Amino acid sequence: MAAAEAVGHGPLHGVRVVELAGIGPGPFAAMLLADLGADVVRVDRPGGPGLGIDPAYDVTNRNKRSVVVDLKAPGGADRVLDLAERADALIEGYRPGVAERLGIGPQACHARNPRLVYGRMTGWGQEGPLAERAGHDVSYLAPTGVLGMIGDPDRPPAVPANLLGDYAGGSLYLVVGVLAALHHARATGTGQVVDAAIVDGAAHLSAMIHGMLAAGAWQDHRGANLLDGGSPFYGTYATADGRHMAVGALEPRFYEEFARLLGLPDDAPDRWDLTRWGELRERIAARFRTRTREEWTAVFEGSDACVAPVLSLAEAPGHPHLAARSTFTGHGGITQPAPAPRFSATRTSVRTGPARPGADTAGVARDWDVPALAEDGARPGPGGTPSAPSAAGPAAAS
């Protein structure tokens, strides 16, 4: 594919990013940069990341290009350094010290390219007592206080998939850091290291709650507060067909409209009488149990009651509002979220499907002027076909 096709359009058109293959927040951050128009080259390891997912369905590798490099083989580190020399940013998700041992740490990369932004994505960060420990989303969320906020008070904390830690506290903070450091590098000619840790990002997300806690407006336990499901007018309710509706009627006028459309009786407890929140919740729950999700959706359609149906992943693309905005898109037979956010002058799109490991070696070698990549890719492997040596690279940190 031509260089122009690989980069496409978007506000990061012309920005070059090297992604050292890993799992979780690193690939998602690189996908976001690629969605925004950056030319992201993913350096895959021989044998893949070991997650067992078919690369054809790994949407987090869309809009990227892939080369395969064995970082433990002679010359492997040099290939990465060649790419880093021509890049604006590099992203890696190894445990602290692994990149340095492989010869591709910040010092080695900055020796070749002082302007490089070196993004490091880990759960615990580059320093601290737990920096060398393994972990995953839920174990990073646990000590920040964030996990303990989520769920019913009489049940264990609820696990929020891997969205809150890996992607919100991890990927998005890495992208913010990389973009800020790119701005600094363009202004000063000096690159730097971005230390993005999921524990830092997840803790940062709770800033408003800490302010409320200090002001006495938040109780430090689950299900007792305005925004954690404690209030009966901010939560979810089961419908007659076993599905659910979400209610967020916080402001007085929104609550009044909600109560009217729900058919809440006049003798229902005052919503600010916290001692009767349990009674009010049961009254609301009883009303929702009288109709199906679709019937209640029709009741609240076009209102400001702040009520919405809880949809499944498969149902979400068909929601009228999301469909009208093309919030989801189809590419290569896969329905997936479209790039976000949106730009008036530099539109973004899903330009290519998930990058197949090593499939873009020739194009990257040409476009980035690293001919040795193509020479490596054409070297016969043990089975007689072009490949890199089979030793696997280091494990990702998260």
C-alpha atoms as a printed R data frame, in Angstrom:
    type eleno elety resid chain resno       x       y      z
1   ATOM     1    CA   MET     A     1   0.000   0.000  0.000
2   ATOM     2    CA   ALA     A     2   1.183   3.517 -0.707
3   ATOM     3    CA   ALA     A     3   2.290   5.791  2.100
4   ATOM     4    CA   ALA     A     4  -0.615   8.172  1.509
5   ATOM     5    CA   GLU     A     5  -3.090   5.302  1.771
6   ATOM     6    CA   ALA     A     6  -1.475   4.045  4.967
7   ATOM     7    CA   VAL     A     7  -1.683   7.432  6.677
8   ATOM     8    CA   GLY     A     8  -5.034   8.563  5.314
9   ATOM     9    CA   HIS     A     9  -6.673  11.631  6.842
10  ATOM    10    CA   GLY     A    10  -6.991  13.036 10.345
11  ATOM    11    CA   PRO     A    11  -5.410  15.680 12.555
12  ATOM    12    CA   LEU     A    12  -2.304  13.507 13.117
13  ATOM    13    CA   HIS     A    13  -1.618  13.073  9.411
14  ATOM    14    CA   GLY     A    14   2.160  12.931  8.961
15  ATOM    15    CA   VAL     A    15   2.911  11.827 12.528
16  ATOM    16    CA   ARG     A    16   4.862   8.573 12.741
17  ATOM    17    CA   VAL     A    17   4.415   6.219 15.671
18  ATOM    18    CA   VAL     A    18   6.202   2.970 16.508
19  ATOM    19    CA   GLU     A    19   4.180   0.564 18.647
20  ATOM    20    CA   LEU     A    20   6.033  -2.306 20.304
21  ATOM    21    CA   ALA     A    21   3.421  -5.051 20.353
22  ATOM    22    CA   GLY     A    22   1.789  -5.894 23.651
23  ATOM    23    CA   ILE     A    23  -1.713  -6.449 24.994
24  ATOM    24    CA   GLY     A    24  -4.389  -4.268 26.559
25  ATOM    25    CA   PRO     A    25  -3.912  -0.506 26.935
26  ATOM    26    CA   GLY     A    26  -0.871  -0.098 24.656
27  ATOM    27    CA   PRO     A    27  -2.556  -1.396 21.484
28  ATOM    28    CA   PHE     A    28  -5.707   0.592 22.234
29  ATOM    29    CA   ALA     A    29  -3.696   3.806 22.668
30  ATOM    30    CA   ALA     A    30  -1.902   3.130 19.389
31  ATOM    31    CA   MET     A    31  -5.245   2.459 17.696
32  ATOM    32    CA   LEU     A    32  -6.526   5.835 18.868
33  ATOM    33    CA   LEU     A    33  -3.456   7.562 17.444
34  ATOM    34    CA   ALA     A    34  -3.910   5.617 14.205
35  ATOM    35    CA   ASP     A    35  -7.607   6.540 14.070
36  ATOM    36    CA   LEU     A    36  -6.543  10.188 14.338
37  ATOM    37    CA   GLY     A    37  -4.413   9.764 11.225
38  ATOM    38    CA   ALA     A    38  -0.956   8.825 12.504
39  ATOM    39    CA   ASP     A    39   1.097   6.295 10.554
40  ATOM    40    CA   VAL     A    40   1.377   3.644 13.271
41  ATOM    41    CA   VAL     A    41   3.805   0.801 12.649
42  ATOM    42    CA   ARG     A    42   3.262  -2.092 15.039
43  ATOM    43    CA   VAL     A    43   6.399  -4.135 15.703
44  ATOM    44    CA   ASP     A    44   5.012  -7.629 16.260
45  ATOM    45    CA   ARG     A    45   7.002 -10.416 17.832
46  ATOM    46    CA   PRO     A    46   7.340 -13.825 16.183
47  ATOM    47    CA   GLY     A    47   4.452 -15.991 17.282
48  ATOM    48    CA   GLY     A    48   2.161 -13.101 18.197
49  ATOM    49    CA   PRO     A    49   1.044 -11.803 21.614
50  ATOM    50    CA   GLY     A    50  -0.290 -15.151 22.784
51  ATOM    51    CA   LEU     A    51  -3.897 -14.114 23.456
52  ATOM    52    CA   GLY     A    52  -5.377 -16.675 21.080
53  ATOM    53    CA   ILE     A    53  -7.518 -14.189 19.143
54  ATOM    54    CA   ASP     A    54  -7.445 -14.322 15.357
55  ATOM    55    CA   PRO     A    55  -5.533 -11.182 14.224
56  ATOM    56    CA   ALA     A    56  -8.233 -10.627 11.606
57  ATOM    57    CA   TYR     A    57 -10.679  -9.720 14.406
58  ATOM    58    CA   ASP     A    58  -8.389  -7.649 16.628
59  ATOM    59    CA   VAL     A    59  -9.983  -4.268 15.983
60  ATOM    60    CA   THR     A    60  -7.413  -2.520 18.182
61  ATOM    61    CA   ASN     A    61  -4.946  -3.092 15.334
62  ATOM    62    CA   ARG     A    62  -7.023  -1.292 12.719
63  ATOM    63    CA   ASN     A    63  -5.539   1.610 10.751
64  ATOM    64    CA   LYS     A    64  -2.023   0.334 11.542
65  ATOM    65    CA   ARG     A    65   0.753  -1.414  9.649
66  ATOM    66    CA   SER     A    66   2.758  -4.354 10.970
67  ATOM    67    CA   VAL     A    67   6.303  -5.632 10.735
68  ATOM    68    CA   VAL     A    68   7.719  -8.632 12.592
69  ATOM    69    CA   VAL     A    69  11.003  -8.214 14.461
70  ATOM    70    CA   ASP     A    70  12.643 -10.700 16.803
71  ATOM    71    CA   LEU     A    71  14.110  -8.425 19.440
72  ATOM    72    CA   LYS     A    72  16.255 -11.249 20.810
73  ATOM    73    CA   ALA     A    73  17.856 -12.042 17.464
74  ATOM    74    CA   PRO     A    74  21.051 -10.346 16.229
75  ATOM    75    CA   GLY     A    75  20.116  -7.019 14.654
76  ATOM    76    CA   GLY     A    76  16.596  -7.033 16.094
77  ATOM    77    CA   ALA     A    77  17.133  -4.046 18.345
78  ATOM    78    CA   ASP     A    78  18.811  -2.186 15.491
79  ATOM    79    CA   ARG     A    79  15.668  -2.506 13.374
80  ATOM    80    CA   VAL     A    80  13.581  -0.931 16.122
81  ATOM    81    CA   LEU     A    81  16.155   1.836 16.581
82  ATOM    82    CA   ASP     A    82  16.073   2.463 12.837
83  ATOM    83    CA   LEU     A    83  12.325   2.965 13.073
84  ATOM    84    CA   ALA     A    84  12.620   5.083 16.228
85  ATOM    85    CA   GLU     A    85  15.114   7.331 14.436
86  ATOM    86    CA   ARG     A    86  12.431   8.184 11.874
87  ATOM    87    CA   ALA     A    87   9.473   8.326 14.269
88  ATOM    88    CA   ASP     A    88   7.816  11.077 16.254
89  ATOM    89    CA   ALA     A    89   6.713   8.759 19.057
90  ATOM    90    CA   LEU     A    90   7.203   5.217 20.324
91  ATOM    91    CA   ILE     A    91   4.874   3.251 22.615
92  ATOM    92    CA   GLU     A    92   5.878   0.225 24.680
93  ATOM    93    CA   GLY     A    93   4.142  -1.743 27.417
94  ATOM    94    CA   TYR     A    94   6.893  -3.888 28.918
95  ATOM    95    CA   ARG     A    95   7.674  -4.170 32.596
96  ATOM    96    CA   PRO     A    96  10.202  -1.589 33.830
97  ATOM    97    CA   GLY     A    97  13.731  -2.337 32.603
98  ATOM    98    CA   VAL     A    98  12.786  -4.830 29.875
99  ATOM    99    CA   ALA     A    99  13.131  -2.365 27.000
100 ATOM   100    CA   GLU     A   100  16.507  -1.290 28.352
101 ATOM   101    CA   ARG     A   101  17.729  -4.908 28.508
102 ATOM   102    CA   LEU     A   102  16.627  -5.394 24.909
103 ATOM   103    CA   GLY     A   103  18.612  -2.328 23.838
104 ATOM   104    CA   ILE     A   104  15.588  -0.237 22.853
105 ATOM   105    CA   GLY     A   105  15.020   1.810 26.010
106 ATOM   106    CA   PRO     A   106  14.672   5.603 26.087
107 ATOM   107    CA   GLN     A   107  18.420   6.275 26.277
108 ATOM   108    CA   ALA     A   108  19.184   4.159 23.213
109 ATOM   109    CA   CYS     A   109  16.288   5.633 21.254
110 ATOM   110    CA   HIS     A   110  17.070   9.235 22.196
111 ATOM   111    CA   ALA     A   111  20.677   8.728 21.151
112 ATOM   112    CA   ARG     A   112  19.313   8.139 17.664
113 ATOM   113    CA   ASN     A   113  16.443  10.619 17.803
114 ATOM   114    CA   PRO     A   114  16.504  13.346 20.510
115 ATOM   115    CA   ARG     A   115  13.030  14.565 19.469
116 ATOM   116    CA   LEU     A   116  11.361  11.223 20.091
117 ATOM   117    CA   VAL     A   117   8.430  10.994 22.511
118 ATOM   118    CA   TYR     A   118   8.876   7.690 24.340
119 ATOM   119    CA   GLY     A   119   5.557   6.501 25.779
120 ATOM   120    CA   ARG     A   120   5.622   3.833 28.501
121 ATOM   121    CA   MET     A   121   2.399   2.035 29.414
122 ATOM   122    CA   THR     A   122   2.279  -0.039 32.598
123 ATOM   123    CA   GLY     A   123  -0.124  -0.821 35.392
124 ATOM   124    CA   TRP     A   124   2.048   0.174 38.356
125 ATOM   125    CA   GLY     A   125   4.350   2.735 36.716
126 ATOM   126    CA   GLN     A   126   8.091   2.837 36.228
127 ATOM   127    CA   GLU     A   127   8.892   3.098 39.925
128 ATOM   128    CA   GLY     A   128   7.451   2.199 43.314
129 ATOM   129    CA   PRO     A   129   7.317  -0.977 45.426
130 ATOM   130    CA   LEU     A   130   5.016  -2.799 42.975
131 ATOM   131    CA   ALA     A   131   6.624  -1.623 39.731
132 ATOM   132    CA   GLU     A   132   8.122  -5.044 38.973
133 ATOM   133    CA   ARG     A   133   4.957  -6.973 39.822
134 ATOM   134    CA   ALA     A   134   2.549  -8.441 37.267
135 ATOM   135    CA   GLY     A   135  -1.056  -7.342 37.274
136 ATOM   136    CA   HIS     A   136  -4.200  -6.705 35.280
137 ATOM   137    CA   ASP     A   137  -6.943  -4.099 35.142
138 ATOM   138    CA   VAL     A   138  -8.823  -5.207 38.246
139 ATOM   139    CA   SER     A   139  -5.707  -5.488 40.405
140 ATOM   140    CA   TYR     A   140  -4.615  -1.990 39.385
141 ATOM   141    CA   LEU     A   141  -8.034  -0.505 40.154
142 ATOM   142    CA   ALA     A   142  -8.255  -2.147 43.579
143 ATOM   143    CA   PRO     A   143  -5.700  -0.051 45.531
144 ATOM   144    CA   THR     A   144  -6.789   3.279 43.992
145 ATOM   145    CA   GLY     A   145 -10.139   3.277 45.779
146 ATOM   146    CA   VAL     A   146 -11.974   3.293 42.448
147 ATOM   147    CA   LEU     A   147 -12.943  -0.387 42.372
148 ATOM   148    CA   GLY     A   148 -14.340  -0.157 45.888
149 ATOM   149    CA   MET     A   149 -16.794   2.522 44.718
150 ATOM   150    CA   ILE     A   150 -18.540   0.318 42.167
151 ATOM   151    CA   GLY     A   151 -21.427  -2.038 42.826
152 ATOM   152    CA   ASP     A   152 -24.133  -2.797 45.376
153 ATOM   153    CA   PRO     A   153 -23.284  -2.225 49.044
154 ATOM   154    CA   ASP     A   154 -24.233  -5.775 50.048
155 ATOM   155    CA   ARG     A   155 -22.227  -7.504 47.322
156 ATOM   156    CA   PRO     A   156 -18.521  -7.554 46.371
157 ATOM   157    CA   PRO     A   157 -17.313  -4.659 44.189
158 ATOM   158    CA   ALA     A   158 -18.421  -5.026 40.566
159 ATOM   159    CA   VAL     A   159 -15.780  -5.575 37.888
160 ATOM   160    CA   PRO     A   160 -16.201  -2.930 35.128
161 ATOM   161    CA   ALA     A   161 -14.829  -5.150 32.305
162 ATOM   162    CA   ASN     A   162 -11.389  -3.715 31.488
163 ATOM   163    CA   LEU     A   163 -12.703  -0.330 30.402
164 ATOM   164    CA   LEU     A   164 -12.056   1.758 33.503
165 ATOM   165    CA   GLY     A   165  -8.474   0.660 34.206
166 ATOM   166    CA   ASP     A   166  -6.825  -0.455 30.978
167 ATOM   167    CA   TYR     A   167  -8.494   1.984 28.639
168 ATOM   168    CA   ALA     A   168  -9.723   4.994 30.652
169 ATOM   169    CA   GLY     A   169  -6.986   5.107 33.284
170 ATOM   170    CA   GLY     A   170  -4.336   3.685 30.969
171 ATOM   171    CA   SER     A   171  -4.716   4.191 27.213
172 ATOM   172    CA   LEU     A   172  -6.359   7.598 27.295
173 ATOM   173    CA   TYR     A   173  -3.796   9.027 29.700
174 ATOM   174    CA   LEU     A   174  -0.986   7.640 27.570
175 ATOM   175    CA   VAL     A   175  -2.467   9.310 24.493
176 ATOM   176    CA   VAL     A   176  -2.898  12.623 26.323
177 ATOM   177    CA   GLY     A   177   0.713  12.386 27.499
178 ATOM   178    CA   VAL     A   178   2.055  11.520 24.058
179 ATOM   179    CA   LEU     A   179   0.159  14.362 22.390
180 ATOM   180    CA   ALA     A   180   1.304  16.878 25.017
181 ATOM   181    CA   ALA     A   181   4.902  15.692 24.698
182 ATOM   182    CA   LEU     A   182   4.682  15.883 20.893
183 ATOM   183    CA   HIS     A   183   3.593  19.504 21.223
184 ATOM   184    CA   HIS     A   184   6.568  20.163 23.504
185 ATOM   185    CA   ALA     A   185   8.966  18.369 21.167
186 ATOM   186    CA   ARG     A   186   7.838  20.418 18.186
187 ATOM   187    CA   ALA     A   187   8.228  23.625 20.162
188 ATOM   188    CA   THR     A   188  11.627  22.817 21.686
189 ATOM   189    CA   GLY     A   189  13.169  20.054 19.592
190 ATOM   190    CA   THR     A   190  13.470  17.881 22.693
191 ATOM   191    CA   GLY     A   191  11.679  14.611 23.296
192 ATOM   192    CA   GLN     A   192  10.914  13.037 26.654
193 ATOM   193    CA   VAL     A   193   9.605   9.933 28.390
194 ATOM   194    CA   VAL     A   194   5.910   9.647 29.221
195 ATOM   195    CA   ASP     A   195   5.314   7.366 32.227
196 ATOM   196    CA   ALA     A   196   1.634   6.377 31.967
197 ATOM   197    CA   ALA     A   197   0.498   4.112 34.812
198 ATOM   198    CA   ILE     A   198  -3.019   2.739 35.159
199 ATOM   199    CA   VAL     A   199  -2.944   3.373 38.924
200 ATOM   200    CA   ASP     A   200  -2.161   7.046 38.305
201 ATOM   201    CA   GLY     A   201  -4.794   7.507 35.625
202 ATOM   202    CA   ALA     A   202  -7.531   5.658 37.501
203 ATOM   203    CA   ALA     A   203  -6.822   7.681 40.646
204 ATOM   204    CA   HIS     A   204  -6.884  10.886 38.592
205 ATOM   205    CA   LEU     A   205 -10.322   9.980 37.236
206 ATOM   206    CA   SER     A   206 -11.673  10.110 40.783
207 ATOM   207    CA   ALA     A   207 -10.621  13.744 41.375
208 ATOM   208    CA   MET     A   208 -14.162  15.105 41.663
209 ATOM   209    CA   ILE     A   209 -15.156  12.342 44.074
210 ATOM   210    CA   HIS     A   210 -12.199  13.155 46.334
211 ATOM   211    CA   GLY     A   211 -13.347  16.760 46.390
212 ATOM   212    CA   MET     A   212 -16.845  15.680 47.333
213 ATOM   213    CA   LEU     A   213 -15.424  13.372 50.008
214 ATOM   214    CA   ALA     A   214 -13.431  16.242 51.537
215 ATOM   215    CA   ALA     A   215 -16.530  18.440 51.498
216 ATOM   216    CA   GLY     A   216 -18.593  15.820 53.294
217 ATOM   217    CA   ALA     A   217 -20.786  15.307 50.222
218 ATOM   218    CA   TRP     A   218 -19.652  11.727 49.573
219 ATOM   219    CA   GLN     A   219 -19.758   8.702 51.856
220 ATOM   220    CA   ASP     A   220 -16.756   6.409 51.524
221 ATOM   221    CA   HIS     A   221 -18.729   3.235 50.862
222 ATOM   222    CA   ARG     A   222 -20.699   1.810 47.942
223 ATOM   223    CA   GLY     A   223 -24.311   2.495 47.160
224 ATOM   224    CA   ALA     A   224 -24.817   5.451 49.489
225 ATOM   225    CA   ASN     A   225 -24.246   8.414 47.200
226 ATOM   226    CA   LEU     A   226 -25.858  10.444 44.468
227 ATOM   227    CA   LEU     A   227 -23.808   8.988 41.590
228 ATOM   228    CA   ASP     A   228 -22.989   5.440 42.670
229 ATOM   229    CA   GLY     A   229 -26.455   3.895 42.571
230 ATOM   230    CA   GLY     A   230 -27.289   4.942 46.094
231 ATOM   231    CA   SER     A   231 -29.982   7.416 45.063
232 ATOM   232    CA   PRO     A   232 -33.198   5.891 43.672
233 ATOM   233    CA   PHE     A   233 -33.304   8.397 40.811
234 ATOM   234    CA   TYR     A   234 -29.823   7.528 39.505
235 ATOM   235    CA   GLY     A   235 -29.502   3.849 38.711
236 ATOM   236    CA   THR     A   236 -30.982   0.932 36.769
237 ATOM   237    CA   TYR     A   237 -34.264  -0.923 37.056
238 ATOM   238    CA   ALA     A   238 -35.550  -4.243 35.758
239 ATOM   239    CA   THR     A   239 -38.522  -4.255 33.389
240 ATOM   240    CA   ALA     A   240 -41.301  -6.787 32.906
241 ATOM   241    CA   ASP     A   241 -39.303  -8.716 30.306
242 ATOM   242    CA   GLY     A   242 -36.165  -9.023 32.447
243 ATOM   243    CA   ARG     A   243 -34.357  -6.192 30.696
244 ATOM   244    CA   HIS     A   244 -33.386  -2.853 32.192
245 ATOM   245    CA   MET     A   245 -33.834   0.903 32.022
246 ATOM   246    CA   ALA     A   246 -31.283   3.465 33.200
247 ATOM   247    CA   VAL     A   247 -32.443   6.511 35.167
248 ATOM   248    CA   GLY     A   248 -30.402   9.691 35.662
249 ATOM   249    CA   ALA     A   249 -33.049  12.197 36.767
250 ATOM   250    CA   LEU     A   250 -30.857  14.356 39.004
251 ATOM   251    CA   GLU     A   251 -32.149  17.915 38.530
252 ATOM   252    CA   PRO     A   252 -35.602  18.797 39.954
253 ATOM   253    CA   ARG     A   253 -37.296  19.489 36.614
254 ATOM   254    CA   PHE     A   254 -35.923  16.290 35.112
255 ATOM   255    CA   TYR     A   255 -37.092  14.308 38.131
256 ATOM   256    CA   GLU     A   256 -40.557  15.841 37.939
257 ATOM   257    CA   GLU     A   257 -40.870  14.780 34.312
258 ATOM   258    CA   PHE     A   258 -39.524  11.330 35.169
259 ATOM   259    CA   ALA     A   259 -42.013  10.868 38.014
260 ATOM   260    CA   ARG     A   260 -44.894  12.019 35.835
261 ATOM   261    CA   LEU     A   261 -44.107   9.736 32.907
262 ATOM   262    CA   LEU     A   262 -43.348   6.800 35.195
263 ATOM   263    CA   GLY     A   263 -46.701   7.234 36.904
264 ATOM   264    CA   LEU     A   264 -45.212   7.578 40.368
265 ATOM   265    CA   PRO     A   265 -48.051   8.214 42.854
266 ATOM   266    CA   ASP     A   266 -48.312  11.538 44.631
267 ATOM   267    CA   ASP     A   267 -47.749   9.922 48.004
268 ATOM   268    CA   ALA     A   268 -44.298   8.653 47.011
269 ATOM   269    CA   PRO     A   269 -41.520   9.651 49.441
270 ATOM   270    CA   ASP     A   270 -39.775  12.958 48.879
271 ATOM   271    CA   ARG     A   271 -36.665  12.259 46.852
272 ATOM   272    CA   TRP     A   272 -34.392  14.194 49.224
273 ATOM   273    CA   ASP     A   273 -35.519  12.274 52.278
274 ATOM   274    CA   LEU     A   274 -32.512   9.955 52.461
275 ATOM   275    CA   THR     A   275 -34.124   7.914 55.226
276 ATOM   276    CA   ARG     A   276 -36.823   6.827 52.754
277 ATOM   277    CA   TRP     A   277 -34.614   6.217 49.704
278 ATOM   278    CA   GLY     A   278 -35.153   2.475 50.041
279 ATOM   279    CA   GLU     A   279 -38.931   2.926 49.975
280 ATOM   280    CA   LEU     A   280 -38.752   5.288 46.994
281 ATOM   281    CA   ARG     A   281 -36.522   2.864 45.125
282 ATOM   282    CA   GLU     A   282 -39.021   0.061 45.593
283 ATOM   283    CA   ARG     A   283 -41.861   2.270 44.398
284 ATOM   284    CA   ILE     A   284 -39.919   3.106 41.237
285 ATOM   285    CA   ALA     A   285 -38.887  -0.513 40.765
286 ATOM   286    CA   ALA     A   286 -42.484  -1.665 41.044
287 ATOM   287    CA   ARG     A   287 -43.574   0.735 38.320
288 ATOM   288    CA   PHE     A   288 -40.813  -0.364 35.955
289 ATOM   289    CA   ARG     A   289 -41.786  -4.009 36.466
290 ATOM   290    CA   THR     A   290 -45.221  -3.313 34.955
291 ATOM   291    CA   ARG     A   291 -43.986  -2.844 31.384
292 ATOM   292    CA   THR     A   292 -41.323  -4.138 29.036
293 ATOM   293    CA   ARG     A   293 -38.157  -2.296 28.163
294 ATOM   294    CA   GLU     A   294 -39.504  -1.361 24.743
295 ATOM   295    CA   GLU     A   295 -42.741  -0.070 26.213
296 ATOM   296    CA   TRP     A   296 -40.903   2.133 28.698
297 ATOM   297    CA   THR     A   297 -38.579   3.319 25.934
298 ATOM   298    CA   ALA     A   298 -41.631   4.525 24.042
299 ATOM   299    CA   VAL     A   299 -43.019   6.234 27.165
300 ATOM   300    CA   PHE     A   300 -39.852   8.269 27.735
301 ATOM   301    CA   GLU     A   301 -39.131   8.896 24.042
302 ATOM   302    CA   GLY     A   302 -38.555  12.607 23.368
303 ATOM   303    CA   SER     A   303 -38.608  13.586 27.045
304 ATOM   304    CA   ASP     A   304 -36.057  15.232 29.319
305 ATOM   305    CA   ALA     A   305 -36.567  12.612 32.029
306 ATOM   306    CA   CYS     A   306 -33.029  11.294 31.460
307 ATOM   307    CA   VAL     A   307 -34.174   7.692 31.026
308 ATOM   308    CA   ALA     A   308 -32.711   5.294 28.469
309 ATOM   309    CA   PRO     A   309 -32.900   1.589 27.667
310 ATOM   310    CA   VAL     A   310 -29.903  -0.517 28.690
311 ATOM   311    CA   LEU     A   311 -28.782  -2.181 25.449
312 ATOM   312    CA   SER     A   312 -26.414  -5.058 24.832
313 ATOM   313    CA   LEU     A   313 -23.279  -4.754 22.717
314 ATOM   314    CA   ALA     A   314 -25.080  -6.346 19.790
315 ATOM   315    CA   GLU     A   315 -28.100  -4.051 20.159
316 ATOM   316    CA   ALA     A   316 -26.184  -0.781 20.542
317 ATOM   317    CA   PRO     A   317 -25.409  -0.137 16.834
318 ATOM   318    CA   GLY     A   318 -29.134  -0.225 16.077
319 ATOM   319    CA   HIS     A   319 -30.078   2.502 18.545
320 ATOM   320    CA   PRO     A   320 -31.689   5.297 16.481
321 ATOM   321    CA   HIS     A   321 -29.448   8.062 17.796
322 ATOM   322    CA   LEU     A   322 -26.223   6.068 17.461
323 ATOM   323    CA   ALA     A   323 -27.261   4.910 14.001
324 ATOM   324    CA   ALA     A   324 -28.007   8.497 12.925
325 ATOM   325    CA   ARG     A   325 -24.572   9.613 14.101
326 ATOM   326    CA   SER     A   326 -22.807   6.550 12.665
327 ATOM   327    CA   THR     A   327 -21.319   5.939 16.099
328 ATOM   328    CA   PHE     A   328 -20.663   2.396 14.924
329 ATOM   329    CA   THR     A   329 -19.327   1.464 11.528
330 ATOM   330    CA   GLY     A   330 -18.695  -1.659  9.550
331 ATOM   331    CA   HIS     A   331 -15.362  -2.600  8.016
332 ATOM   332    CA   GLY     A   332 -14.274  -5.959  6.684
333 ATOM   333    CA   GLY     A   333 -17.423  -7.591  7.992
334 ATOM   334    CA   ILE     A   334 -16.817  -6.396 11.580
335 ATOM   335    CA   THR     A   335 -19.199  -3.976 13.278
336 ATOM   336    CA   GLN     A   336 -17.102  -1.713 15.479
337 ATOM   337    CA   PRO     A   337 -17.069   1.722 17.116
338 ATOM   338    CA   ALA     A   338 -16.164   4.483 14.681
339 ATOM   339    CA   PRO     A   339 -13.161   6.714 15.451
340 ATOM   340    CA   ALA     A   340 -13.802   9.378 18.095
341 ATOM   341    CA   PRO     A   341 -13.873  12.294 18.635
342 ATOM   342    CA   ARG     A   342 -14.934  14.042 15.427
343 ATOM   343    CA   PHE     A   343 -13.207  16.879 13.617
344 ATOM   344    CA   SER     A   344 -14.689  19.484 11.278
345 ATOM   345    CA   ALA     A   345 -11.629  19.902  9.053
346 ATOM   346    CA   THR     A   346  -9.670  16.641  9.373
347 ATOM   347    CA   ARG     A   347 -12.188  13.836  9.227
348 ATOM   348    CA   THR     A   348 -11.214  10.420 10.498
349 ATOM   349    CA   SER     A   349 -12.301   6.955  9.376
350 ATOM   350    CA   VAL     A   350 -11.530   3.267  9.588
351 ATOM   351    CA   ARG     A   351  -9.125   3.124  6.659
352 ATOM   352    CA   THR     A   352  -7.839  -0.406  7.014
353 ATOM   353    CA   GLY     A   353  -8.770  -3.508  8.954
354 ATOM   354    CA   PRO     A   354  -6.632  -5.126 11.651
355 ATOM   355    CA   ALA     A   355  -2.971  -5.276 10.641
356 ATOM   356    CA   ARG     A   356  -1.779  -8.840 10.064
357 ATOM   357    CA   PRO     A   357   1.600  -9.542 11.692
358 ATOM   358    CA   GLY     A   358   4.377  -8.783  9.221
359 ATOM   359    CA   ALA     A   359   2.061  -8.096  6.300
360 ATOM   360    CA   ASP     A   360   3.262  -4.541  5.739
361 ATOM   361    CA   THR     A   361   7.009  -5.071  5.989
362 ATOM   362    CA   ALA     A   362   7.806  -4.111  2.395
363 ATOM   363    CA   GLY     A   363   5.696  -0.953  2.497
364 ATOM   364    CA   VAL     A   364   7.098   0.219  5.830
365 ATOM   365    CA   ALA     A   365  10.670  -0.509  4.702
366 ATOM   366    CA   ARG     A   366  10.089   1.672  1.661
367 ATOM   367    CA   ASP     A   367   8.073   4.497  3.230
368 ATOM   368    CA   TRP     A   368  10.241   4.806  6.340
369 ATOM   369    CA   ASP     A   369  13.469   4.211  4.407
370 ATOM   370    CA   VAL     A   370  14.538   1.178  6.452
371 ATOM   371    CA   PRO     A   371  15.573  -1.282  3.715
372 ATOM   372    CA   ALA     A   372  16.982  -3.770  6.237
373 ATOM   373    CA   LEU     A   373  13.412  -4.511  7.336
374 ATOM   374    CA   ALA     A   374  12.588  -5.861  3.893
375 ATOM   375    CA   GLU     A   375  15.798  -7.888  3.837
376 ATOM   376    CA   ASP     A   376  14.902  -9.472  7.183
377 ATOM   377    CA   GLY     A   377  11.377 -10.185  6.026
378 ATOM   378    CA   ALA     A   378  12.583 -11.991  2.944
379 ATOM   379    CA   ARG     A   379  14.953 -14.273  4.856
380 ATOM   380    CA   PRO     A   380  13.667 -17.886  4.919
381 ATOM   381    CA   GLY     A   381  12.625 -19.166  8.329
382 ATOM   382    CA   PRO     A   382  12.983 -22.683  9.702
383 ATOM   383    CA   GLY     A   383  10.044 -23.893  7.622
384 ATOM   384    CA   GLY     A   384  11.449 -22.527  4.393
385 ATOM   385    CA   THR     A   385   9.034 -19.576  4.243
386 ATOM   386    CA   PRO     A   386   9.919 -15.913  4.844
387 ATOM   387    CA   SER     A   387   9.734 -15.268  8.580
388 ATOM   388    CA   ALA     A   388  11.604 -14.034 11.594
389 ATOM   389    CA   PRO     A   389  13.114 -16.402 14.181
390 ATOM   390    CA   SER     A   390  10.558 -18.031 16.441
391 ATOM   391    CA   ALA     A   391  11.700 -16.886 19.882
392 ATOM   392    CA   ALA     A   392   8.982 -14.887 21.584
393 ATOM   393    CA   GLY     A   393   9.574 -11.374 22.852
394 ATOM   394    CA   PRO     A   394   9.017 -10.165 26.413
395 ATOM   395    CA   ALA     A   395   5.603 -10.261 28.002
396 ATOM   396    CA   ALA     A   396   3.557  -7.105 28.245
397 ATOM   397    CA   ALA     A   397   3.122  -5.535 31.650
398 ATOM   398    CA   SER     A   398  -0.646  -5.669 31.650
